[in-house]
């Protein structure tokens, strides 16, 4: 079988050739054309042999918490340590027009200029969970290209956008000082899944940052007793979430952040949880693509397409229940 033409450029090309090939590969992966999907699947299969060595880091937080500034400061620090950094920045798509600004790369001017950095903004495209539909595939392209750290920056999220936790090795949540009370900190969602919480913009109000750090530390301990089994406080071999302070604008706290990340990676590798997490994520990815494929096949089925307009009209007019219409359409596909 002839290797995909982009394979050699991604894995062995010069930095400029490699970045160009990565951009083409991710565009191919994001395409919805059936012929492009077949090419993308073939390319992914060939790239898998070159993946698995990078650290996958998810960074999430509310709008305005400073995710892009933090990632730029972290990326510059890591490049200074001799590492190569790839950033997949997810930008929200308009629910009205469907468009996306893709402005996160503009915020990372200094990081963009680094030869050992690659930044790819992608629209969320209506995908829920704070990430894009093809974020997992794009991560594999970055890993195959030899990047040591792949950072996924989610859109500005609330309390339930946790999809990035299901595709990264470590899930980091950025918080603001004075962002809420103790009750806010223990609400379910991103906080109970966080492996590391960073109080960003700590330089603005140091006292509020210290207070927030204490509140969230206490809340995470409570969630460990009654929440995520991966954060069991009684098991010394398991990771216990940390809370640290940082100021991305002042480039403060990056060394402490990376030291915690390295400690997390070492512990999770030693206890086997990192490998188990990746296996679980790969299976979840497979089922996600199955669900997506079944939905596409359902919509393309000729009998469903013939019956759909009448069912939609009946539901809109109140002549038939939505559940009944759905059952009729499913029966049409099965028949």
XYZ file of C-alpha atoms in Angstrom:
335
model
C 0.000 0.000 0.000
C 1.407 3.414 -0.991
C 1.916 5.737 2.015
C -0.162 8.911 2.106
C 1.781 11.810 0.510
C 1.474 13.904 3.703
C 2.939 11.199 5.957
C 6.615 11.801 5.187
C 6.233 15.586 5.276
C 4.588 15.455 8.723
C 7.006 12.979 10.297
C 10.308 13.829 8.589
C 9.996 17.208 6.880
C 11.826 20.420 7.755
C 9.991 22.688 10.249
C 8.407 24.807 7.501
C 7.411 21.792 5.388
C 6.105 20.006 8.488
C 3.873 22.893 9.569
C 2.457 23.236 6.061
C 1.740 19.486 5.904
C 0.111 19.568 9.356
C -2.214 22.362 8.259
C -3.203 20.401 5.148
C -3.746 17.222 7.168
C -5.976 18.905 9.771
C -7.984 20.600 7.011
C -8.425 17.191 5.394
C -9.551 15.723 8.728
C -12.089 18.515 9.238
C -13.596 18.076 5.765
C -17.043 16.475 5.537
C -16.676 15.225 1.958
C -16.911 11.390 1.818
C -13.780 11.041 -0.355
C -11.842 13.294 2.027
C -13.054 11.253 5.007
C -11.670 8.061 3.438
C -8.308 9.751 2.784
C -8.255 11.173 6.323
C -8.925 7.766 7.899
C -6.097 6.210 5.869
C -3.729 8.995 6.919
C -4.695 8.653 10.602
C -3.998 4.914 10.536
C -0.510 5.557 9.153
C 0.146 8.350 11.667
C -0.780 6.189 14.679
C 2.627 4.480 14.596
C 4.242 7.877 15.264
C 1.947 9.010 18.117
C 1.683 8.447 21.869
C 4.836 10.187 23.091
C 3.497 13.709 23.641
C 1.830 15.043 26.781
C -1.791 15.986 26.079
C -2.834 18.950 28.196
C -6.365 20.357 28.320
C -6.863 23.962 29.446
C -10.355 25.211 30.211
C -12.037 28.072 31.996
C -14.712 30.732 31.786
C -14.524 33.489 29.132
C -12.059 36.185 30.152
C -10.056 34.047 32.575
C -6.949 34.472 30.402
C -6.599 31.083 28.709
C -4.829 32.356 25.591
C -2.451 34.576 27.584
C -1.705 31.709 29.963
C -1.027 29.260 27.121
C 1.261 31.751 25.397
C 3.274 32.308 28.590
C 3.438 28.556 29.209
C 4.407 27.828 25.600
C 7.257 30.339 25.662
C 8.492 28.857 28.944
C 8.386 25.289 27.592
C 10.188 26.248 24.387
C 12.843 27.816 26.600
C 13.176 24.392 28.237
C 13.889 22.825 24.834
C 10.402 21.444 24.157
C 8.187 21.733 21.073
C 4.655 22.963 21.720
C 1.480 22.588 19.663
C -1.692 24.491 20.555
C -5.155 23.557 19.308
C -7.324 26.576 20.076
C -11.083 26.060 19.803
C -13.130 29.150 18.971
C -16.926 29.267 19.404
C -19.059 29.221 16.261
C -22.012 31.574 15.955
C -25.377 29.905 16.500
C -26.865 32.501 14.122
C -24.453 32.681 11.180
C -22.326 29.576 11.815
C -19.144 31.647 11.450
C -16.176 31.853 13.816
C -13.612 34.628 14.416
C -10.684 32.237 15.080
C -8.934 35.011 16.980
C -6.961 33.010 19.560
C -3.875 32.871 17.338
C -3.901 36.680 17.139
C -3.641 36.818 20.930
C -0.486 34.672 20.905
C 1.799 36.968 18.896
C 5.003 36.017 20.703
C 4.311 32.282 20.601
C 3.415 32.460 16.888
C 6.904 33.739 16.141
C 8.590 30.705 17.744
C 9.896 28.062 15.326
C 9.142 25.265 17.810
C 5.499 26.286 18.222
C 2.466 25.373 16.133
C -0.924 27.016 16.704
C -4.072 25.837 14.969
C -7.377 27.640 15.648
C -10.504 25.631 14.796
C -14.218 26.462 15.032
C -16.340 24.493 17.468
C -18.871 24.042 14.656
C -21.746 23.612 17.073
C -20.046 20.700 18.849
C -20.853 20.731 22.560
C -18.315 20.230 25.320
C -15.967 23.129 24.547
C -13.991 21.376 21.777
C -14.244 20.851 18.017
C -15.447 17.674 16.326
C -11.997 16.728 15.013
C -9.857 17.835 17.964
C -8.765 14.255 18.750
C -7.584 13.689 15.185
C -5.719 16.998 15.146
C -3.911 16.004 18.357
C -2.596 12.860 16.683
C -1.264 14.910 13.756
C 0.630 17.155 16.193
C 2.052 14.151 18.036
C 3.176 12.494 14.801
C 4.942 15.723 13.841
C 7.154 15.379 16.917
C 5.648 17.955 19.287
C 6.387 17.207 22.941
C 3.361 18.975 24.434
C -0.047 19.298 22.789
C -2.279 21.876 24.489
C -6.015 21.961 23.798
C -7.590 25.318 24.637
C -11.359 25.038 24.924
C -13.891 27.741 24.208
C -14.961 29.781 27.220
C -16.950 27.200 29.189
C -19.482 26.964 31.984
C -19.862 24.070 34.419
C -20.795 21.215 32.066
C -18.343 21.498 29.134
C -16.071 18.616 30.086
C -15.350 16.933 26.733
C -11.683 17.979 26.799
C -11.192 15.809 29.911
C -12.049 12.808 27.749
C -9.233 13.416 25.259
C -6.262 14.683 27.292
C -3.807 13.274 29.843
C -4.257 16.157 32.259
C -7.206 18.519 32.640
C -6.412 22.006 33.942
C -9.049 24.565 34.905
C -8.266 28.271 35.119
C -10.149 30.312 37.706
C -10.287 33.975 38.631
C -9.867 35.454 42.114
C -13.269 36.466 43.527
C -15.004 34.208 40.974
C -17.493 32.784 43.483
C -18.076 31.516 46.968
C -17.369 28.124 48.542
C -20.616 26.686 47.193
C -19.692 27.738 43.653
C -16.380 25.901 43.972
C -17.978 22.546 44.838
C -20.602 22.543 42.072
C -20.382 19.464 39.865
C -18.884 19.692 36.404
C -15.420 20.844 35.433
C -14.213 21.217 39.027
C -14.733 17.578 40.011
C -12.794 16.443 36.924
C -9.928 18.943 37.230
C -6.464 17.514 37.862
C -5.050 20.983 38.447
C -6.696 24.345 39.153
C -4.839 27.570 38.424
C -5.897 30.869 39.982
C -4.874 33.157 37.110
C -4.464 36.952 37.308
C -3.325 36.531 40.907
C -1.318 39.763 40.636
C -4.509 41.850 40.446
C -5.610 40.985 43.990
C -3.144 38.735 45.852
C -5.370 38.464 48.936
C -8.389 37.362 46.864
C -6.191 34.865 45.001
C -4.947 33.340 48.264
C -8.498 33.185 49.575
C -9.715 31.506 46.373
C -6.839 29.028 46.507
C -7.806 28.004 50.048
C -11.518 27.712 49.194
C -10.949 25.604 46.073
C -8.376 23.395 47.806
C -10.931 22.637 50.511
C -13.645 22.012 47.911
C -11.463 19.652 45.889
C -10.708 17.672 49.010
C -14.451 17.327 49.627
C -15.031 16.245 46.025
C -12.265 13.664 46.450
C -14.164 12.078 49.336
C -17.521 12.049 47.542
C -16.721 12.497 43.851
C -14.208 11.380 41.254
C -12.736 7.939 42.176
C -9.547 8.881 40.288
C -8.897 11.487 42.982
C -9.327 9.211 46.019
C -7.634 11.029 48.936
C -7.116 7.749 50.834
C -4.936 6.220 48.101
C -1.371 7.549 48.193
C -0.696 6.113 44.727
C -3.408 8.265 43.162
C -3.169 11.895 42.144
C -4.719 14.523 44.372
C -5.735 17.710 42.522
C -3.664 20.789 43.277
C -4.455 24.496 43.305
C -1.755 27.016 42.423
C -1.560 30.733 41.664
C -0.212 32.334 38.496
C -0.108 35.554 36.534
C 0.138 34.800 32.833
C 0.474 38.465 31.913
C 3.515 38.801 34.186
C 4.818 35.332 33.164
C 4.710 34.292 36.821
C 3.969 30.770 38.013
C 4.858 28.923 34.801
C 7.753 27.046 36.420
C 5.545 25.921 39.317
C 2.786 24.905 36.904
C 5.120 22.768 34.795
C 6.658 21.156 37.900
C 3.173 20.008 38.979
C 2.412 18.732 35.460
C 5.632 16.717 35.398
C 4.872 15.270 38.834
C 1.376 14.306 37.635
C 2.738 12.620 34.511
C 5.354 10.682 36.485
C 2.830 9.449 39.071
C 0.122 8.522 36.532
C 2.653 6.684 34.372
C 3.998 4.747 37.351
C 0.568 3.644 38.618
C -0.673 2.749 35.119
C -3.541 5.250 35.139
C -2.180 7.285 32.224
C -2.203 4.257 29.906
C -5.633 3.201 31.173
C -6.981 6.716 30.634
C -5.771 6.745 27.039
C -7.273 3.309 26.362
C -10.621 4.453 27.750
C -10.455 7.630 25.652
C -9.688 5.678 22.469
C -12.741 3.459 22.993
C -14.939 6.483 23.761
C -13.673 8.113 20.563
C -14.637 5.006 18.566
C -18.188 5.013 19.938
C -18.499 8.743 19.361
C -17.620 8.275 15.690
C -20.060 5.337 15.475
C -22.850 7.542 16.855
C -21.945 10.281 14.392
C -21.831 7.835 11.474
C -25.194 6.289 12.393
C -26.783 9.733 12.535
C -25.386 10.609 9.106
C -26.539 7.277 7.644
C -29.998 7.793 9.136
C -30.361 11.244 7.560
C -29.144 9.932 4.188
C -31.485 6.915 4.113
C -33.891 7.292 1.127
C -37.048 6.222 3.005
C -36.211 8.534 5.904
C -35.663 11.449 3.525
C -38.981 10.722 1.824
C -40.934 10.578 5.089
C -39.117 13.341 6.977
C -40.911 16.406 5.478
C -44.358 15.016 6.392
C -43.225 14.078 9.898
C -41.735 17.525 10.438
C -44.929 19.204 9.238
C -47.089 16.996 11.491
C -44.933 17.665 14.559
C -44.841 21.423 13.880
C -48.646 21.505 13.489
C -49.209 19.478 16.648
C -50.872 16.573 14.845
C -48.403 14.011 16.126
C -46.065 13.754 19.108
C -42.357 14.227 18.444
C -41.603 10.843 20.020
C -44.098 9.135 17.686
C -42.590 10.856 14.650
C -39.116 9.758 15.708
C -40.306 6.163 16.109
C -41.929 6.247 12.654
C -38.718 7.545 11.053
C -36.614 4.895 12.792
C -39.049 2.237 11.625
C -38.763 3.579 8.080
C -34.990 3.163 8.199
C -35.244 -0.352 9.678
C -37.860 -1.377 7.108
